[in-house]
């Protein structure tokens, strides 16, 4: 979980990217930050704002294993002192220090000052402890493959700025590496496995329902998003796995021709002997076609039922994060779509965790996931 840590010389406050106050939820994090502050400097920190990532961990010390993001959701929303799930803090940027703004300084300067102001502890680390500084595209691609193999989602590509170790190659016209809050820029790019051909996983899913679109899509009577499901071949039912809305206008038009004319619609919500989901779309489809979709990763879900009972002691299902439509699969029937068991296997491979006894053959040990930071130019 990404958040900002604000220190005014007395108290530390933690805020989410939407400015929700997370302080009471992570009281142990405030303690970790105070312990990590350098106290042997002549100009001890009187105030700061830093970017951090809070990660759930299992075990003690630097060799603790990183847990999936969903484990943080078990934290109490009020006054959690860390007695529940353990966490570790990774910091990667500095915006404000001792009354001085650093947002207009290059990243290389911000990182130097960050390391001067904090020290690594058992519970606090610098993300950039693993990094690659390079202009070589092939090296960056290899590093991306290494990061994905290690369990990370991908890389962050950042401009270092004029004082980087590659300073002799910086030319006019190259974007700066200033901190630009709340905006996208070419100085800070996220490269995830699903963005790159050859790295993204895809599965075959079945559309089982939809909602009416909003805004421009409402004006054209498009159905968006669409509820997608996988097939449970043991129980002969379809289990929902995500909503998807990454379709072209041509796809939406084609869907309108089929679906709103009731070629593919059901008059009522199907029973649990047919479809299992906690979603409640106003429109339900007969399972008649198969889509191929790519996705960023898999997460536990109480809303979706794919692989429910196979991956989580609480009975949660698995959902796709950031699904993207790739193509129709007219060569497949709905019963030939990806199965619930196959989703459980993908989740086990991604999470590197041991799952239920029904899938002992696909259980794997979680290894420490990589926190990758790649800097270019």
PDB file of C-alpha atoms in Angstrom, residues 10-259:
ATOM      1  CA  UNK A  10       6.138  16.076  16.850  1.00  0.00           C
ATOM      2  CA  UNK A  11       3.798  13.590  15.204  1.00  0.00           C
ATOM      3  CA  UNK A  12       3.850  11.412  12.096  1.00  0.00           C
ATOM      4  CA  UNK A  13       0.713  11.185   9.981  1.00  0.00           C
ATOM      5  CA  UNK A  14       0.144   8.650   7.204  1.00  0.00           C
ATOM      6  CA  UNK A  15      -2.062   9.434   4.210  1.00  0.00           C
ATOM      7  CA  UNK A  16      -3.265   7.315   1.306  1.00  0.00           C
ATOM      8  CA  UNK A  17      -3.024   8.506  -2.294  1.00  0.00           C
ATOM      9  CA  UNK A  18      -6.614   9.758  -1.854  1.00  0.00           C
ATOM     10  CA  UNK A  19      -5.597  11.624   1.326  1.00  0.00           C
ATOM     11  CA  UNK A  20      -7.332   9.244   3.734  1.00  0.00           C
ATOM     12  CA  UNK A  21      -5.708   9.325   7.180  1.00  0.00           C
ATOM     13  CA  UNK A  22      -4.178   5.865   7.772  1.00  0.00           C
ATOM     14  CA  UNK A  23      -2.240   6.746  10.919  1.00  0.00           C
ATOM     15  CA  UNK A  24      -4.313   4.768  13.420  1.00  0.00           C
ATOM     16  CA  UNK A  25      -4.394   1.779  11.108  1.00  0.00           C
ATOM     17  CA  UNK A  26      -0.583   1.658  11.035  1.00  0.00           C
ATOM     18  CA  UNK A  27       0.659   2.942  14.387  1.00  0.00           C
ATOM     19  CA  UNK A  28       3.622   0.576  14.144  1.00  0.00           C
ATOM     20  CA  UNK A  29       4.683   2.268  10.892  1.00  0.00           C
ATOM     21  CA  UNK A  30       4.954   5.622  12.659  1.00  0.00           C
ATOM     22  CA  UNK A  31       7.249   3.945  15.180  1.00  0.00           C
ATOM     23  CA  UNK A  32       9.358   2.394  12.406  1.00  0.00           C
ATOM     24  CA  UNK A  33       9.805   5.807  10.782  1.00  0.00           C
ATOM     25  CA  UNK A  34      10.870   7.472  14.026  1.00  0.00           C
ATOM     26  CA  UNK A  35      13.396   4.686  14.629  1.00  0.00           C
ATOM     27  CA  UNK A  36      14.768   5.100  11.094  1.00  0.00           C
ATOM     28  CA  UNK A  37      15.370   8.843  11.353  1.00  0.00           C
ATOM     29  CA  UNK A  38      19.060   9.711  11.452  1.00  0.00           C
ATOM     30  CA  UNK A  39      19.808  11.203  14.859  1.00  0.00           C
ATOM     31  CA  UNK A  40      23.537  11.734  14.376  1.00  0.00           C
ATOM     32  CA  UNK A  41      23.168  14.564  11.855  1.00  0.00           C
ATOM     33  CA  UNK A  42      23.854  18.125  12.904  1.00  0.00           C
ATOM     34  CA  UNK A  43      20.586  19.175  11.253  1.00  0.00           C
ATOM     35  CA  UNK A  44      18.234  16.578  12.768  1.00  0.00           C
ATOM     36  CA  UNK A  45      14.991  16.315  10.819  1.00  0.00           C
ATOM     37  CA  UNK A  46      12.368  18.720  12.116  1.00  0.00           C
ATOM     38  CA  UNK A  47       9.874  17.954   9.364  1.00  0.00           C
ATOM     39  CA  UNK A  48       9.555  15.743   6.305  1.00  0.00           C
ATOM     40  CA  UNK A  49       7.192  14.296   3.718  1.00  0.00           C
ATOM     41  CA  UNK A  50       8.269  11.019   2.123  1.00  0.00           C
ATOM     42  CA  UNK A  51       6.721   8.443  -0.194  1.00  0.00           C
ATOM     43  CA  UNK A  52       6.571   4.940   1.261  1.00  0.00           C
ATOM     44  CA  UNK A  53       5.151   1.520   0.475  1.00  0.00           C
ATOM     45  CA  UNK A  54       3.685  -0.503   3.353  1.00  0.00           C
ATOM     46  CA  UNK A  55       3.948  -4.246   2.772  1.00  0.00           C
ATOM     47  CA  UNK A  56       2.539  -7.118   4.830  1.00  0.00           C
ATOM     48  CA  UNK A  57       5.238  -9.596   5.896  1.00  0.00           C
ATOM     49  CA  UNK A  58       5.497 -13.000   7.486  1.00  0.00           C
ATOM     50  CA  UNK A  59       8.375 -13.683   9.843  1.00  0.00           C
ATOM     51  CA  UNK A  60      10.932 -11.492  11.545  1.00  0.00           C
ATOM     52  CA  UNK A  61      13.689  -9.206  10.358  1.00  0.00           C
ATOM     53  CA  UNK A  62      15.156  -8.589   6.940  1.00  0.00           C
ATOM     54  CA  UNK A  63      14.453 -12.114   5.753  1.00  0.00           C
ATOM     55  CA  UNK A  64      10.700 -11.851   6.374  1.00  0.00           C
ATOM     56  CA  UNK A  65       8.625 -12.940   3.410  1.00  0.00           C
ATOM     57  CA  UNK A  66       6.463 -10.377   1.628  1.00  0.00           C
ATOM     58  CA  UNK A  67       2.752 -11.207   1.562  1.00  0.00           C
ATOM     59  CA  UNK A  68       0.079 -10.331  -1.014  1.00  0.00           C
ATOM     60  CA  UNK A  69      -1.554  -6.917  -0.842  1.00  0.00           C
ATOM     61  CA  UNK A  70      -4.832  -8.437   0.382  1.00  0.00           C
ATOM     62  CA  UNK A  71      -3.238  -9.359   3.715  1.00  0.00           C
ATOM     63  CA  UNK A  72      -3.175  -5.664   4.637  1.00  0.00           C
ATOM     64  CA  UNK A  73      -6.980  -5.633   4.506  1.00  0.00           C
ATOM     65  CA  UNK A  74      -7.043  -7.677   7.726  1.00  0.00           C
ATOM     66  CA  UNK A  75      -5.728  -4.661   9.611  1.00  0.00           C
ATOM     67  CA  UNK A  76      -8.218  -2.969  11.887  1.00  0.00           C
ATOM     68  CA  UNK A  77      -9.227   0.421  10.551  1.00  0.00           C
ATOM     69  CA  UNK A  78      -8.898   2.023  13.987  1.00  0.00           C
ATOM     70  CA  UNK A  79      -6.026   1.855  16.458  1.00  0.00           C
ATOM     71  CA  UNK A  80      -4.020  -1.072  15.123  1.00  0.00           C
ATOM     72  CA  UNK A  81      -0.683  -1.218  16.918  1.00  0.00           C
ATOM     73  CA  UNK A  82       0.695  -3.991  14.740  1.00  0.00           C
ATOM     74  CA  UNK A  83      -0.428  -6.898  16.886  1.00  0.00           C
ATOM     75  CA  UNK A  84      -2.211  -8.313  13.817  1.00  0.00           C
ATOM     76  CA  UNK A  85      -0.516  -8.755  10.459  1.00  0.00           C
ATOM     77  CA  UNK A  86       3.092  -7.531  10.527  1.00  0.00           C
ATOM     78  CA  UNK A  87       4.287  -4.923   8.056  1.00  0.00           C
ATOM     79  CA  UNK A  88       7.520  -3.500   6.739  1.00  0.00           C
ATOM     80  CA  UNK A  89       8.109  -0.035   5.270  1.00  0.00           C
ATOM     81  CA  UNK A  90       9.940   0.706   2.014  1.00  0.00           C
ATOM     82  CA  UNK A  91      10.680   4.331   1.138  1.00  0.00           C
ATOM     83  CA  UNK A  92      11.498   5.582  -2.341  1.00  0.00           C
ATOM     84  CA  UNK A  93      11.134   9.368  -2.536  1.00  0.00           C
ATOM     85  CA  UNK A  94      11.426  12.622  -0.593  1.00  0.00           C
ATOM     86  CA  UNK A  95       9.219  15.658  -1.205  1.00  0.00           C
ATOM     87  CA  UNK A  96       9.846  17.915   1.805  1.00  0.00           C
ATOM     88  CA  UNK A  97      12.563  18.181   4.448  1.00  0.00           C
ATOM     89  CA  UNK A  98      13.106  20.655   7.300  1.00  0.00           C
ATOM     90  CA  UNK A  99      10.915  23.343   5.770  1.00  0.00           C
ATOM     91  CA  UNK A 100      12.362  22.969   2.265  1.00  0.00           C
ATOM     92  CA  UNK A 101      10.451  21.603  -0.712  1.00  0.00           C
ATOM     93  CA  UNK A 102      12.315  19.039  -2.811  1.00  0.00           C
ATOM     94  CA  UNK A 103       9.686  18.475  -5.498  1.00  0.00           C
ATOM     95  CA  UNK A 104      11.547  20.639  -8.025  1.00  0.00           C
ATOM     96  CA  UNK A 105      14.889  18.951  -7.406  1.00  0.00           C
ATOM     97  CA  UNK A 106      15.989  16.017  -9.599  1.00  0.00           C
ATOM     98  CA  UNK A 107      15.421  12.493  -8.356  1.00  0.00           C
ATOM     99  CA  UNK A 108      19.126  11.856  -7.832  1.00  0.00           C
ATOM    100  CA  UNK A 109      19.272  14.759  -5.329  1.00  0.00           C
ATOM    101  CA  UNK A 110      16.113  13.644  -3.571  1.00  0.00           C
ATOM    102  CA  UNK A 111      17.493  10.127  -3.157  1.00  0.00           C
ATOM    103  CA  UNK A 112      20.796  11.375  -1.745  1.00  0.00           C
ATOM    104  CA  UNK A 113      19.007  13.508   0.835  1.00  0.00           C
ATOM    105  CA  UNK A 114      16.616  10.670   1.647  1.00  0.00           C
ATOM    106  CA  UNK A 115      19.524   8.378   2.501  1.00  0.00           C
ATOM    107  CA  UNK A 116      21.180  11.084   4.571  1.00  0.00           C
ATOM    108  CA  UNK A 117      18.007  11.588   6.594  1.00  0.00           C
ATOM    109  CA  UNK A 118      17.096   7.949   7.247  1.00  0.00           C
ATOM    110  CA  UNK A 119      18.866   4.695   7.986  1.00  0.00           C
ATOM    111  CA  UNK A 120      17.799   1.161   7.173  1.00  0.00           C
ATOM    112  CA  UNK A 121      16.454  -0.880  10.070  1.00  0.00           C
ATOM    113  CA  UNK A 122      14.814  -4.272  10.444  1.00  0.00           C
ATOM    114  CA  UNK A 123      11.453  -2.688   9.620  1.00  0.00           C
ATOM    115  CA  UNK A 124      12.504   0.125   7.257  1.00  0.00           C
ATOM    116  CA  UNK A 125      14.331  -0.113   3.920  1.00  0.00           C
ATOM    117  CA  UNK A 126      15.104   1.876   0.800  1.00  0.00           C
ATOM    118  CA  UNK A 127      13.336   0.509  -2.279  1.00  0.00           C
ATOM    119  CA  UNK A 128      16.280   1.438  -4.476  1.00  0.00           C
ATOM    120  CA  UNK A 129      18.462  -1.207  -2.845  1.00  0.00           C
ATOM    121  CA  UNK A 130      17.689  -3.164  -6.026  1.00  0.00           C
ATOM    122  CA  UNK A 131      18.071  -1.079  -9.151  1.00  0.00           C
ATOM    123  CA  UNK A 132      19.471  -0.810 -12.641  1.00  0.00           C
ATOM    124  CA  UNK A 133      20.805   2.409 -14.133  1.00  0.00           C
ATOM    125  CA  UNK A 134      21.088   2.034 -17.881  1.00  0.00           C
ATOM    126  CA  UNK A 135      20.372   3.355 -21.365  1.00  0.00           C
ATOM    127  CA  UNK A 136      20.522  -0.160 -22.815  1.00  0.00           C
ATOM    128  CA  UNK A 137      17.033  -1.365 -23.783  1.00  0.00           C
ATOM    129  CA  UNK A 138      18.091  -5.021 -23.793  1.00  0.00           C
ATOM    130  CA  UNK A 139      19.437  -4.735 -20.232  1.00  0.00           C
ATOM    131  CA  UNK A 140      16.205  -3.126 -19.066  1.00  0.00           C
ATOM    132  CA  UNK A 141      14.157  -5.863 -20.756  1.00  0.00           C
ATOM    133  CA  UNK A 142      16.284  -8.511 -19.052  1.00  0.00           C
ATOM    134  CA  UNK A 143      15.812  -6.759 -15.723  1.00  0.00           C
ATOM    135  CA  UNK A 144      12.059  -6.693 -16.308  1.00  0.00           C
ATOM    136  CA  UNK A 145      12.076 -10.438 -16.950  1.00  0.00           C
ATOM    137  CA  UNK A 146      14.127 -10.971 -13.790  1.00  0.00           C
ATOM    138  CA  UNK A 147      11.711  -8.856 -11.738  1.00  0.00           C
ATOM    139  CA  UNK A 148       8.683 -10.774 -13.010  1.00  0.00           C
ATOM    140  CA  UNK A 149      10.388 -14.106 -12.412  1.00  0.00           C
ATOM    141  CA  UNK A 150      11.087 -12.961  -8.856  1.00  0.00           C
ATOM    142  CA  UNK A 151       7.411 -12.285  -8.213  1.00  0.00           C
ATOM    143  CA  UNK A 152       7.254  -8.503  -8.745  1.00  0.00           C
ATOM    144  CA  UNK A 153       4.563  -6.887 -10.891  1.00  0.00           C
ATOM    145  CA  UNK A 154       7.127  -5.096 -13.042  1.00  0.00           C
ATOM    146  CA  UNK A 155       9.446  -2.082 -12.936  1.00  0.00           C
ATOM    147  CA  UNK A 156       9.331   1.625 -12.251  1.00  0.00           C
ATOM    148  CA  UNK A 157      11.317   3.588 -14.841  1.00  0.00           C
ATOM    149  CA  UNK A 158      12.483   6.961 -13.550  1.00  0.00           C
ATOM    150  CA  UNK A 159      14.585   9.807 -14.869  1.00  0.00           C
ATOM    151  CA  UNK A 160      17.520  10.335 -12.535  1.00  0.00           C
ATOM    152  CA  UNK A 161      18.175  13.953 -13.475  1.00  0.00           C
ATOM    153  CA  UNK A 162      21.171  16.024 -14.447  1.00  0.00           C
ATOM    154  CA  UNK A 163      23.482  14.745 -11.689  1.00  0.00           C
ATOM    155  CA  UNK A 164      23.023  11.051 -12.368  1.00  0.00           C
ATOM    156  CA  UNK A 165      25.930   8.742 -13.094  1.00  0.00           C
ATOM    157  CA  UNK A 166      24.908   9.029 -16.755  1.00  0.00           C
ATOM    158  CA  UNK A 167      25.019  12.816 -16.636  1.00  0.00           C
ATOM    159  CA  UNK A 168      27.292  13.039 -19.656  1.00  0.00           C
ATOM    160  CA  UNK A 169      24.470  11.664 -21.811  1.00  0.00           C
ATOM    161  CA  UNK A 170      21.766  14.051 -20.622  1.00  0.00           C
ATOM    162  CA  UNK A 171      20.867  16.513 -23.354  1.00  0.00           C
ATOM    163  CA  UNK A 172      18.526  19.444 -23.746  1.00  0.00           C
ATOM    164  CA  UNK A 173      14.936  18.440 -24.290  1.00  0.00           C
ATOM    165  CA  UNK A 174      15.142  15.432 -21.999  1.00  0.00           C
ATOM    166  CA  UNK A 175      12.405  15.712 -19.342  1.00  0.00           C
ATOM    167  CA  UNK A 176      13.514  16.599 -15.832  1.00  0.00           C
ATOM    168  CA  UNK A 177      13.011  14.241 -12.910  1.00  0.00           C
ATOM    169  CA  UNK A 178      11.106  16.643 -10.671  1.00  0.00           C
ATOM    170  CA  UNK A 179       8.367  15.215  -8.476  1.00  0.00           C
ATOM    171  CA  UNK A 180       5.023  15.855 -10.197  1.00  0.00           C
ATOM    172  CA  UNK A 181       2.230  15.104  -7.761  1.00  0.00           C
ATOM    173  CA  UNK A 182      -1.118  13.933  -9.070  1.00  0.00           C
ATOM    174  CA  UNK A 183      -0.102  13.809 -12.718  1.00  0.00           C
ATOM    175  CA  UNK A 184       1.316  11.380 -15.258  1.00  0.00           C
ATOM    176  CA  UNK A 185       4.644  12.190 -16.855  1.00  0.00           C
ATOM    177  CA  UNK A 186       7.389  10.638 -18.954  1.00  0.00           C
ATOM    178  CA  UNK A 187       9.760  10.947 -15.999  1.00  0.00           C
ATOM    179  CA  UNK A 188       8.076   8.202 -14.006  1.00  0.00           C
ATOM    180  CA  UNK A 189       6.705   5.215 -15.910  1.00  0.00           C
ATOM    181  CA  UNK A 190       5.264   1.957 -14.653  1.00  0.00           C
ATOM    182  CA  UNK A 191       6.070  -1.086 -16.800  1.00  0.00           C
ATOM    183  CA  UNK A 192       4.044  -4.120 -15.746  1.00  0.00           C
ATOM    184  CA  UNK A 193       4.041  -7.600 -17.180  1.00  0.00           C
ATOM    185  CA  UNK A 194       0.645  -7.148 -18.839  1.00  0.00           C
ATOM    186  CA  UNK A 195       1.967  -4.106 -20.747  1.00  0.00           C
ATOM    187  CA  UNK A 196       4.634  -6.118 -22.561  1.00  0.00           C
ATOM    188  CA  UNK A 197       4.058  -8.677 -25.308  1.00  0.00           C
ATOM    189  CA  UNK A 198       5.216 -12.104 -24.221  1.00  0.00           C
ATOM    190  CA  UNK A 199       4.976 -11.387 -20.481  1.00  0.00           C
ATOM    191  CA  UNK A 200       1.214 -11.061 -19.979  1.00  0.00           C
ATOM    192  CA  UNK A 201      -0.902 -13.997 -18.878  1.00  0.00           C
ATOM    193  CA  UNK A 202      -4.207 -14.547 -20.666  1.00  0.00           C
ATOM    194  CA  UNK A 203      -7.201 -16.707 -19.839  1.00  0.00           C
ATOM    195  CA  UNK A 204     -10.429 -17.634 -21.613  1.00  0.00           C
ATOM    196  CA  UNK A 205     -13.597 -16.358 -19.950  1.00  0.00           C
ATOM    197  CA  UNK A 206     -17.339 -16.351 -20.569  1.00  0.00           C
ATOM    198  CA  UNK A 207     -19.525 -13.193 -20.467  1.00  0.00           C
ATOM    199  CA  UNK A 208     -22.446 -13.821 -18.097  1.00  0.00           C
ATOM    200  CA  UNK A 209     -23.848 -10.345 -17.411  1.00  0.00           C
ATOM    201  CA  UNK A 210     -23.493  -6.593 -17.892  1.00  0.00           C
ATOM    202  CA  UNK A 211     -24.416  -3.124 -16.677  1.00  0.00           C
ATOM    203  CA  UNK A 212     -25.589  -0.157 -18.714  1.00  0.00           C
ATOM    204  CA  UNK A 213     -22.725   2.220 -19.453  1.00  0.00           C
ATOM    205  CA  UNK A 214     -22.390   5.783 -18.167  1.00  0.00           C
ATOM    206  CA  UNK A 215     -21.406   9.031 -19.862  1.00  0.00           C
ATOM    207  CA  UNK A 216     -20.559   8.578 -23.543  1.00  0.00           C
ATOM    208  CA  UNK A 217     -21.348   4.883 -23.320  1.00  0.00           C
ATOM    209  CA  UNK A 218     -24.799   5.642 -21.931  1.00  0.00           C
ATOM    210  CA  UNK A 219     -25.508   7.960 -24.863  1.00  0.00           C
ATOM    211  CA  UNK A 220     -24.794   5.092 -27.248  1.00  0.00           C
ATOM    212  CA  UNK A 221     -26.603   2.485 -25.111  1.00  0.00           C
ATOM    213  CA  UNK A 222     -23.420   0.473 -24.672  1.00  0.00           C
ATOM    214  CA  UNK A 223     -23.277  -2.322 -22.125  1.00  0.00           C
ATOM    215  CA  UNK A 224     -20.272  -1.674 -19.886  1.00  0.00           C
ATOM    216  CA  UNK A 225     -18.782  -3.187 -17.836  1.00  0.00           C
ATOM    217  CA  UNK A 226     -19.332  -6.840 -18.722  1.00  0.00           C
ATOM    218  CA  UNK A 227     -19.290  -9.530 -16.029  1.00  0.00           C
ATOM    219  CA  UNK A 228     -16.939 -12.395 -16.932  1.00  0.00           C
ATOM    220  CA  UNK A 229     -16.705 -15.906 -15.524  1.00  0.00           C
ATOM    221  CA  UNK A 230     -14.651 -19.090 -15.654  1.00  0.00           C
ATOM    222  CA  UNK A 231     -16.027 -22.620 -15.778  1.00  0.00           C
ATOM    223  CA  UNK A 232     -16.141 -24.924 -12.761  1.00  0.00           C
ATOM    224  CA  UNK A 233     -16.010 -28.328 -14.417  1.00  0.00           C
ATOM    225  CA  UNK A 234     -16.452 -30.149 -11.100  1.00  0.00           C
ATOM    226  CA  UNK A 235     -19.789 -28.517 -10.259  1.00  0.00           C
ATOM    227  CA  UNK A 236     -20.804 -27.616 -13.833  1.00  0.00           C
ATOM    228  CA  UNK A 237     -21.352 -23.933 -12.999  1.00  0.00           C
ATOM    229  CA  UNK A 238     -19.843 -20.616 -14.097  1.00  0.00           C
ATOM    230  CA  UNK A 239     -18.014 -18.595 -11.430  1.00  0.00           C
ATOM    231  CA  UNK A 240     -17.493 -14.854 -11.873  1.00  0.00           C
ATOM    232  CA  UNK A 241     -13.927 -13.538 -11.963  1.00  0.00           C
ATOM    233  CA  UNK A 242     -14.083  -9.834 -12.946  1.00  0.00           C
ATOM    234  CA  UNK A 243     -15.807  -6.928 -14.614  1.00  0.00           C
ATOM    235  CA  UNK A 244     -14.264  -5.814 -17.908  1.00  0.00           C
ATOM    236  CA  UNK A 245     -14.784  -2.618 -19.882  1.00  0.00           C
ATOM    237  CA  UNK A 246     -11.762  -2.453 -22.218  1.00  0.00           C
ATOM    238  CA  UNK A 247     -13.726  -2.983 -25.424  1.00  0.00           C
ATOM    239  CA  UNK A 248     -13.623  -1.018 -28.667  1.00  0.00           C
ATOM    240  CA  UNK A 249     -16.682   0.830 -29.955  1.00  0.00           C
ATOM    241  CA  UNK A 250     -17.023  -1.827 -32.659  1.00  0.00           C
ATOM    242  CA  UNK A 251     -17.175  -4.498 -29.968  1.00  0.00           C
ATOM    243  CA  UNK A 252     -19.778  -2.546 -28.018  1.00  0.00           C
ATOM    244  CA  UNK A 253     -21.864  -2.082 -31.174  1.00  0.00           C
ATOM    245  CA  UNK A 254     -21.670  -5.777 -31.922  1.00  0.00           C
ATOM    246  CA  UNK A 255     -22.631  -6.585 -28.349  1.00  0.00           C
ATOM    247  CA  UNK A 256     -25.637  -4.295 -28.615  1.00  0.00           C
ATOM    248  CA  UNK A 257     -26.783  -6.050 -31.776  1.00  0.00           C
ATOM    249  CA  UNK A 258     -26.673  -9.397 -29.986  1.00  0.00           C
ATOM    250  CA  UNK A 259     -27.495  -8.686 -26.369  1.00  0.00           C
TER     251      UNK A 259
END
